[in-house]
């Protein structure tokens, strides 16, 4: 189902731009040159963000085959692009909005616009789940609801759709008007409003008024009257035309749908109500209040559409939770698994494939895909488009599961095997070779692909360090927002990226355009090179024996002493055969400005420079130093002294050496506390994982890690019975204990035993009881409802890594780097 194509001239007219160059047909819009899909028929929109300028990536997009560009800086047009076109406008985002509005106005169909603080995506996806057999639905991919997400969502509309559902999110005033012009909804849903008003709004009232803008041209608006603040504002609003307010409530009877009772049994709920004077009811497979609210919105929408009662009750009964996140974990035979159980549709497949292709540590990329449960004019067309997508992305192998994809097997040009269902694939799985490849597992819910993940994942320790990559990216962007536009960013990925992982983290950093990586030892750098990481890598503490393999792998050594430099030079003399004679070997010089650990002293600089001048085969890429107390305010005088010394030392080297180099001194807390000392580069470490020492930044940064495990066994004990080695744990009352498979060999220190730490079990905190064992520990769960196999949180949101560090008398750095390598790491991306 390709979107309608436009000629580039037509698009230029729509956004009143100037068209330069040849005319092409545009069927796809690209805003990220890194996305691998769609080239020749795509238009690349060069958006200008806070720190990133899309114009920088025009060359890259052109190399990938893009021939149409929407830009605002006409000076980048050059002869080199003679077979391309450029649409020049003053503001590319605004032009993208104009194009989306125009495209939307080509279609006459019911369009549902959803906004509110929470539940937008779930209401959208559930509406789709219930109505997908009734309508051909176009909907926002994932939660594409921003100023950039909405135009991309609207662009998907084609004449084959007869219903559209788009979500709209605003983060500040005056944004909704633009979104409304693109979505042009005729039916609105206002889900709810949070208690605290969002950062950029003066008050909750202002926030509601802004959101209501989405509905100003709607004919119908659905909302819950129990949200009084919303109800009051809607009553005050003057809409441009008569609008039918379709409401529901648990309290009032003067509404369209009055909820009369909600009863729960097991994990299910039965909701009864009165709609147009008649009794109505639905069953839901949830009981939490947020899900119930989302579901009632969907229900009322279906009632408004006069959908057949049987379809409603069947649809509501089988709603499934929406997994918005991708999960990356280790697989058997050195494979990497990416598990994405988000509804299978082409757009989310594209997003997942982009992530699959980031896994450059593997030579081969495999896709296991179920039937796509999406209405389409023809299944043949749908699978032809997927085949095209796989070709463009150079996917090496497809395993298709389901009758539809099997029937279309002939359309795929890459090696393809098909199976009618998941069971038959699982029955043959042992005959299929999986080795050193990245495997994307993407299936619609009903195909139960979790069974495939189960079979292909590496077995072993079931306790997991979760790494939230979205938070990591948010933290990265937060640090970038502090940096001056020309300050480079080096990321410290030493010690297994502070316990988080190697290539998994480096791949993300490369994708998000970090400038440099740093590791502690040569081996760590070599491992990254072998996994395909191409970024420059500095090695902080290279052993002299490793100098030649360091150079061979294009790693860059830190040199901290004269002896160290002489050894490095001797090594170069001996190993000239692998050097490029036209290129000097890059080194980084470490100055000791007060840490008293490694580094040159002021008095050694003359000798240092002399040695460097005599050896032009090495080139100083950077000179740096490290702060001893960047996070301790009472020692700021000393930190200032370090800055002064650093200035003096670098000035001296620069003067006598006769060329310049990068200078850098700030680590994470340095970046946060001394933003005017950025020099040319900064070195970000712990802050990337959301950890900071200052309360102010603790509130902004997002902790990336959670450590989870599962209960192995539950025991019922009598008062006075003892637990564990040395009988040090004593039951204070009759009660219950749970045994958790994690111990000091996994980095969970013995200092945390005997009540010194609390583990979260089903929302409640349970203290450790007795001493921590090598591979296990026990907790007292008296009074907490729990079953064997339940997930428990060792540290997370409610029992933080900060408190854990304090409880064992150390710092979060040590807690993270202590987490044993035998624990699984799972990476999540929404
Ligand atoms: C580890 C390290 C950093 C990063 O420190 P954080 O406090 O984690 O930001 C910076 N520079 C050097 C030399 C380091 O060794």
PDB file of N, CA and C in Angstrom, residues 417-487:
ATOM      1  N   UNK A 417      12.411 -19.159   3.505  1.00  0.00           N
ATOM      2  CA  UNK A 417      11.741 -20.420   3.848  1.00  0.00           C
ATOM      3  C   UNK A 417      10.412 -20.043   4.478  1.00  0.00           C
ATOM      4  N   UNK A 418       9.371 -20.828   4.216  1.00  0.00           N
ATOM      5  CA  UNK A 418       8.083 -20.497   4.822  1.00  0.00           C
ATOM      6  C   UNK A 418       7.477 -21.694   5.548  1.00  0.00           C
ATOM      7  N   UNK A 419       6.693 -21.374   6.562  1.00  0.00           N
ATOM      8  CA  UNK A 419       6.002 -22.380   7.356  1.00  0.00           C
ATOM      9  C   UNK A 419       4.571 -21.922   7.550  1.00  0.00           C
ATOM     10  N   UNK A 420       3.629 -22.859   7.556  1.00  0.00           N
ATOM     11  CA  UNK A 420       2.230 -22.450   7.675  1.00  0.00           C
ATOM     12  C   UNK A 420       1.899 -21.869   9.053  1.00  0.00           C
ATOM     13  N   UNK A 421       2.596 -22.330  10.102  1.00  0.00           N
ATOM     14  CA  UNK A 421       2.304 -21.802  11.435  1.00  0.00           C
ATOM     15  C   UNK A 421       3.523 -21.925  12.335  1.00  0.00           C
ATOM     16  N   UNK A 422       3.418 -21.355  13.522  1.00  0.00           N
ATOM     17  CA  UNK A 422       4.558 -21.299  14.433  1.00  0.00           C
ATOM     18  C   UNK A 422       4.986 -22.693  14.877  1.00  0.00           C
ATOM     19  N   UNK A 423       4.004 -23.574  15.109  1.00  0.00           N
ATOM     20  CA  UNK A 423       4.317 -24.928  15.572  1.00  0.00           C
ATOM     21  C   UNK A 423       5.178 -25.667  14.556  1.00  0.00           C
ATOM     22  N   UNK A 424       4.820 -25.586  13.282  1.00  0.00           N
ATOM     23  CA  UNK A 424       5.605 -26.345  12.310  1.00  0.00           C
ATOM     24  C   UNK A 424       7.006 -25.768  12.175  1.00  0.00           C
ATOM     25  N   UNK A 425       7.137 -24.440  12.374  1.00  0.00           N
ATOM     26  CA  UNK A 425       8.484 -23.878  12.372  1.00  0.00           C
ATOM     27  C   UNK A 425       9.278 -24.414  13.572  1.00  0.00           C
ATOM     28  N   UNK A 426       8.646 -24.423  14.747  1.00  0.00           N
ATOM     29  CA  UNK A 426       9.351 -24.893  15.941  1.00  0.00           C
ATOM     30  C   UNK A 426       9.756 -26.362  15.800  1.00  0.00           C
ATOM     31  N   UNK A 427       8.907 -27.136  15.120  1.00  0.00           N
ATOM     32  CA  UNK A 427       9.246 -28.543  14.919  1.00  0.00           C
ATOM     33  C   UNK A 427      10.475 -28.726  14.043  1.00  0.00           C
ATOM     34  N   UNK A 428      10.742 -27.769  13.165  1.00  0.00           N
ATOM     35  CA  UNK A 428      11.914 -27.925  12.277  1.00  0.00           C
ATOM     36  C   UNK A 428      13.094 -27.089  12.725  1.00  0.00           C
ATOM     37  N   UNK A 429      12.959 -26.391  13.839  1.00  0.00           N
ATOM     38  CA  UNK A 429      13.968 -25.388  14.197  1.00  0.00           C
ATOM     39  C   UNK A 429      15.360 -25.993  14.369  1.00  0.00           C
ATOM     40  N   UNK A 430      15.418 -27.261  14.821  1.00  0.00           N
ATOM     41  CA  UNK A 430      16.729 -27.866  15.044  1.00  0.00           C
ATOM     42  C   UNK A 430      17.480 -28.139  13.748  1.00  0.00           C
ATOM     43  N   UNK A 431      16.753 -28.227  12.647  1.00  0.00           N
ATOM     44  CA  UNK A 431      17.423 -28.454  11.359  1.00  0.00           C
ATOM     45  C   UNK A 431      17.863 -27.143  10.694  1.00  0.00           C
ATOM     46  N   UNK A 432      17.470 -26.020  11.275  1.00  0.00           N
ATOM     47  CA  UNK A 432      17.793 -24.743  10.644  1.00  0.00           C
ATOM     48  C   UNK A 432      19.059 -24.187  11.271  1.00  0.00           C
ATOM     49  N   UNK A 433      19.952 -23.695  10.418  1.00  0.00           N
ATOM     50  CA  UNK A 433      21.213 -23.196  10.959  1.00  0.00           C
ATOM     51  C   UNK A 433      21.058 -21.734  11.359  1.00  0.00           C
ATOM     52  N   UNK A 434      21.332 -21.455  12.609  1.00  0.00           N
ATOM     53  CA  UNK A 434      21.434 -20.070  13.069  1.00  0.00           C
ATOM     54  C   UNK A 434      22.826 -19.907  13.645  1.00  0.00           C
ATOM     55  N   UNK A 435      23.658 -19.056  13.064  1.00  0.00           N
ATOM     56  CA  UNK A 435      24.990 -18.885  13.590  1.00  0.00           C
ATOM     57  C   UNK A 435      25.502 -17.465  13.367  1.00  0.00           C
ATOM     58  N   UNK A 436      25.946 -16.802  14.423  1.00  0.00           N
ATOM     59  CA  UNK A 436      26.536 -15.469  14.337  1.00  0.00           C
ATOM     60  C   UNK A 436      25.731 -14.528  13.445  1.00  0.00           C
ATOM     61  N   UNK A 437      24.459 -14.405  13.710  1.00  0.00           N
ATOM     62  CA  UNK A 437      23.638 -13.495  12.915  1.00  0.00           C
ATOM     63  C   UNK A 437      22.693 -12.712  13.822  1.00  0.00           C
ATOM     64  N   UNK A 438      22.226 -11.598  13.308  1.00  0.00           N
ATOM     65  CA  UNK A 438      21.220 -10.827  14.035  1.00  0.00           C
ATOM     66  C   UNK A 438      19.868 -11.257  13.496  1.00  0.00           C
ATOM     67  N   UNK A 439      18.954 -11.601  14.402  1.00  0.00           N
ATOM     68  CA  UNK A 439      17.655 -12.142  13.987  1.00  0.00           C
ATOM     69  C   UNK A 439      16.546 -11.250  14.525  1.00  0.00           C
ATOM     70  N   UNK A 440      15.790 -10.680  13.628  1.00  0.00           N
ATOM     71  CA  UNK A 440      14.625  -9.897  14.042  1.00  0.00           C
ATOM     72  C   UNK A 440      13.409 -10.818  14.043  1.00  0.00           C
ATOM     73  N   UNK A 441      12.745 -10.897  15.205  1.00  0.00           N
ATOM     74  CA  UNK A 441      11.582 -11.777  15.344  1.00  0.00           C
ATOM     75  C   UNK A 441      10.360 -10.889  15.459  1.00  0.00           C
ATOM     76  N   UNK A 442       9.553 -10.862  14.419  1.00  0.00           N
ATOM     77  CA  UNK A 442       8.456  -9.901  14.403  1.00  0.00           C
ATOM     78  C   UNK A 442       7.181 -10.581  13.974  1.00  0.00           C
ATOM     79  N   UNK A 443       6.261 -10.709  14.927  1.00  0.00           N
ATOM     80  CA  UNK A 443       5.043 -11.424  14.594  1.00  0.00           C
ATOM     81  C   UNK A 443       3.828 -10.799  15.238  1.00  0.00           C
ATOM     82  N   UNK A 444       2.705 -10.939  14.578  1.00  0.00           N
ATOM     83  CA  UNK A 444       1.446 -10.504  15.176  1.00  0.00           C
ATOM     84  C   UNK A 444       1.203 -11.385  16.400  1.00  0.00           C
ATOM     85  N   UNK A 445       0.500 -10.816  17.380  1.00  0.00           N
ATOM     86  CA  UNK A 445       0.297 -11.497  18.653  1.00  0.00           C
ATOM     87  C   UNK A 445      -0.149 -12.951  18.530  1.00  0.00           C
ATOM     88  N   UNK A 446      -1.108 -13.170  17.609  1.00  0.00           N
ATOM     89  CA  UNK A 446      -1.725 -14.498  17.618  1.00  0.00           C
ATOM     90  C   UNK A 446      -0.753 -15.588  17.156  1.00  0.00           C
ATOM     91  N   UNK A 447       0.377 -15.200  16.578  1.00  0.00           N
ATOM     92  CA  UNK A 447       1.356 -16.205  16.166  1.00  0.00           C
ATOM     93  C   UNK A 447       2.257 -16.657  17.316  1.00  0.00           C
ATOM     94  N   UNK A 448       2.113 -16.012  18.457  1.00  0.00           N
ATOM     95  CA  UNK A 448       2.846 -16.416  19.667  1.00  0.00           C
ATOM     96  C   UNK A 448       4.329 -16.597  19.425  1.00  0.00           C
ATOM     97  N   UNK A 449       4.949 -15.575  18.862  1.00  0.00           N
ATOM     98  CA  UNK A 449       6.374 -15.662  18.563  1.00  0.00           C
ATOM     99  C   UNK A 449       7.246 -15.703  19.817  1.00  0.00           C
ATOM    100  N   UNK A 450       6.640 -15.429  21.007  1.00  0.00           N
ATOM    101  CA  UNK A 450       7.460 -15.548  22.218  1.00  0.00           C
ATOM    102  C   UNK A 450       8.008 -16.974  22.356  1.00  0.00           C
ATOM    103  N   UNK A 451       7.290 -17.942  21.749  1.00  0.00           N
ATOM    104  CA  UNK A 451       7.794 -19.321  21.795  1.00  0.00           C
ATOM    105  C   UNK A 451       9.078 -19.466  20.974  1.00  0.00           C
ATOM    106  N   UNK A 452       9.170 -18.680  19.909  1.00  0.00           N
ATOM    107  CA  UNK A 452      10.386 -18.718  19.085  1.00  0.00           C
ATOM    108  C   UNK A 452      11.541 -18.069  19.851  1.00  0.00           C
ATOM    109  N   UNK A 453      11.255 -16.912  20.449  1.00  0.00           N
ATOM    110  CA  UNK A 453      12.287 -16.228  21.230  1.00  0.00           C
ATOM    111  C   UNK A 453      12.814 -17.154  22.321  1.00  0.00           C
ATOM    112  N   UNK A 454      11.879 -17.805  22.984  1.00  0.00           N
ATOM    113  CA  UNK A 454      12.224 -18.736  24.055  1.00  0.00           C
ATOM    114  C   UNK A 454      13.237 -19.774  23.562  1.00  0.00           C
ATOM    115  N   UNK A 455      12.970 -20.328  22.361  1.00  0.00           N
ATOM    116  CA  UNK A 455      13.856 -21.369  21.836  1.00  0.00           C
ATOM    117  C   UNK A 455      15.205 -20.826  21.394  1.00  0.00           C
ATOM    118  N   UNK A 456      15.219 -19.622  20.877  1.00  0.00           N
ATOM    119  CA  UNK A 456      16.465 -19.117  20.289  1.00  0.00           C
ATOM    120  C   UNK A 456      17.320 -18.328  21.261  1.00  0.00           C
ATOM    121  N   UNK A 457      16.786 -18.017  22.465  1.00  0.00           N
ATOM    122  CA  UNK A 457      17.619 -17.192  23.340  1.00  0.00           C
ATOM    123  C   UNK A 457      18.633 -18.030  24.098  1.00  0.00           C
ATOM    124  N   UNK A 458      19.726 -17.361  24.456  1.00  0.00           N
ATOM    125  CA  UNK A 458      20.766 -18.023  25.220  1.00  0.00           C
ATOM    126  C   UNK A 458      20.187 -18.426  26.563  1.00  0.00           C
ATOM    127  N   UNK A 459      20.450 -19.660  26.959  1.00  0.00           N
ATOM    128  CA  UNK A 459      19.899 -20.103  28.237  1.00  0.00           C
ATOM    129  C   UNK A 459      20.880 -19.687  29.321  1.00  0.00           C
ATOM    130  N   UNK A 460      20.580 -20.020  30.540  1.00  0.00           N
ATOM    131  CA  UNK A 460      21.518 -19.659  31.599  1.00  0.00           C
ATOM    132  C   UNK A 460      20.820 -18.795  32.607  1.00  0.00           C
ATOM    133  N   UNK A 461      21.593 -17.938  33.252  1.00  0.00           N
ATOM    134  CA  UNK A 461      21.081 -17.111  34.326  1.00  0.00           C
ATOM    135  C   UNK A 461      19.839 -16.354  33.884  1.00  0.00           C
ATOM    136  N   UNK A 462      18.803 -16.465  34.672  1.00  0.00           N
ATOM    137  CA  UNK A 462      17.558 -15.829  34.280  1.00  0.00           C
ATOM    138  C   UNK A 462      17.435 -14.414  34.856  1.00  0.00           C
ATOM    139  N   UNK A 463      18.336 -14.066  35.769  1.00  0.00           N
ATOM    140  CA  UNK A 463      18.297 -12.718  36.329  1.00  0.00           C
ATOM    141  C   UNK A 463      18.877 -11.759  35.295  1.00  0.00           C
ATOM    142  N   UNK A 464      18.288 -10.582  35.226  1.00  0.00           N
ATOM    143  CA  UNK A 464      18.567  -9.721  34.085  1.00  0.00           C
ATOM    144  C   UNK A 464      18.843  -8.289  34.492  1.00  0.00           C
ATOM    145  N   UNK A 465      19.873  -7.714  33.886  1.00  0.00           N
ATOM    146  CA  UNK A 465      20.052  -6.272  33.992  1.00  0.00           C
ATOM    147  C   UNK A 465      19.360  -5.666  32.782  1.00  0.00           C
ATOM    148  N   UNK A 466      18.293  -4.914  33.031  1.00  0.00           N
ATOM    149  CA  UNK A 466      17.574  -4.290  31.920  1.00  0.00           C
ATOM    150  C   UNK A 466      18.217  -2.952  31.584  1.00  0.00           C
ATOM    151  N   UNK A 467      18.359  -2.707  30.294  1.00  0.00           N
ATOM    152  CA  UNK A 467      18.960  -1.452  29.845  1.00  0.00           C
ATOM    153  C   UNK A 467      17.933  -0.743  28.966  1.00  0.00           C
ATOM    154  N   UNK A 468      17.444   0.369  29.439  1.00  0.00           N
ATOM    155  CA  UNK A 468      16.425   1.106  28.689  1.00  0.00           C
ATOM    156  C   UNK A 468      17.112   2.052  27.712  1.00  0.00           C
ATOM    157  N   UNK A 469      17.161   1.652  26.453  1.00  0.00           N
ATOM    158  CA  UNK A 469      17.908   2.447  25.473  1.00  0.00           C
ATOM    159  C   UNK A 469      17.244   3.788  25.186  1.00  0.00           C
ATOM    160  N   UNK A 470      15.925   3.867  25.342  1.00  0.00           N
ATOM    161  CA  UNK A 470      15.280   5.177  25.153  1.00  0.00           C
ATOM    162  C   UNK A 470      15.790   6.180  26.177  1.00  0.00           C
ATOM    163  N   UNK A 471      15.909   5.717  27.426  1.00  0.00           N
ATOM    164  CA  UNK A 471      16.410   6.616  28.467  1.00  0.00           C
ATOM    165  C   UNK A 471      17.860   6.995  28.175  1.00  0.00           C
ATOM    166  N   UNK A 472      18.610   6.008  27.710  1.00  0.00           N
ATOM    167  CA  UNK A 472      20.013   6.286  27.389  1.00  0.00           C
ATOM    168  C   UNK A 472      20.104   7.365  26.300  1.00  0.00           C
ATOM    169  N   UNK A 473      19.253   7.259  25.300  1.00  0.00           N
ATOM    170  CA  UNK A 473      19.253   8.250  24.212  1.00  0.00           C
ATOM    171  C   UNK A 473      18.786   9.609  24.746  1.00  0.00           C
ATOM    172  N   UNK A 474      17.774   9.592  25.619  1.00  0.00           N
ATOM    173  CA  UNK A 474      17.313  10.856  26.220  1.00  0.00           C
ATOM    174  C   UNK A 474      18.438  11.511  27.016  1.00  0.00           C
ATOM    175  N   UNK A 475      19.167  10.708  27.794  1.00  0.00           N
ATOM    176  CA  UNK A 475      20.271  11.277  28.577  1.00  0.00           C
ATOM    177  C   UNK A 475      21.345  11.843  27.649  1.00  0.00           C
ATOM    178  N   UNK A 476      21.639  11.077  26.598  1.00  0.00           N
ATOM    179  CA  UNK A 476      22.629  11.540  25.624  1.00  0.00           C
ATOM    180  C   UNK A 476      22.203  12.896  25.056  1.00  0.00           C
ATOM    181  N   UNK A 477      20.929  12.987  24.688  1.00  0.00           N
ATOM    182  CA  UNK A 477      20.437  14.248  24.116  1.00  0.00           C
ATOM    183  C   UNK A 477      20.446  15.370  25.138  1.00  0.00           C
ATOM    184  N   UNK A 478      20.192  15.022  26.392  1.00  0.00           N
ATOM    185  CA  UNK A 478      20.240  16.067  27.413  1.00  0.00           C
ATOM    186  C   UNK A 478      21.663  16.633  27.497  1.00  0.00           C
ATOM    187  N   UNK A 479      22.646  15.758  27.529  1.00  0.00           N
ATOM    188  CA  UNK A 479      24.029  16.248  27.588  1.00  0.00           C
ATOM    189  C   UNK A 479      24.374  17.043  26.332  1.00  0.00           C
ATOM    190  N   UNK A 480      23.910  16.545  25.184  1.00  0.00           N
ATOM    191  CA  UNK A 480      24.177  17.292  23.945  1.00  0.00           C
ATOM    192  C   UNK A 480      23.589  18.696  24.023  1.00  0.00           C
ATOM    193  N   UNK A 481      22.421  18.814  24.669  1.00  0.00           N
ATOM    194  CA  UNK A 481      21.762  20.121  24.702  1.00  0.00           C
ATOM    195  C   UNK A 481      22.563  21.120  25.538  1.00  0.00           C
ATOM    196  N   UNK A 482      23.419  20.623  26.427  1.00  0.00           N
ATOM    197  CA  UNK A 482      24.239  21.531  27.237  1.00  0.00           C
ATOM    198  C   UNK A 482      25.466  21.984  26.448  1.00  0.00           C
ATOM    199  N   UNK A 483      25.860  21.158  25.485  1.00  0.00           N
ATOM    200  CA  UNK A 483      27.121  21.441  24.794  1.00  0.00           C
ATOM    201  C   UNK A 483      26.979  22.554  23.765  1.00  0.00           C
ATOM    202  N   UNK A 484      28.068  23.296  23.589  1.00  0.00           N
ATOM    203  CA  UNK A 484      28.120  24.266  22.492  1.00  0.00           C
ATOM    204  C   UNK A 484      28.087  23.489  21.185  1.00  0.00           C
ATOM    205  N   UNK A 485      27.664  24.160  20.124  1.00  0.00           N
ATOM    206  CA  UNK A 485      27.413  23.400  18.895  1.00  0.00           C
ATOM    207  C   UNK A 485      28.679  22.770  18.324  1.00  0.00           C
ATOM    208  N   UNK A 486      29.856  23.315  18.646  1.00  0.00           N
ATOM    209  CA  UNK A 486      31.065  22.700  18.076  1.00  0.00           C
ATOM    210  C   UNK A 486      31.845  21.845  19.074  1.00  0.00           C
ATOM    211  N   UNK A 487      31.304  21.643  20.270  1.00  0.00           N
ATOM    212  CA  UNK A 487      31.994  20.782  21.235  1.00  0.00           C
ATOM    213  C   UNK A 487      31.790  19.326  20.849  1.00  0.00           C
TER     214      UNK A 487
END
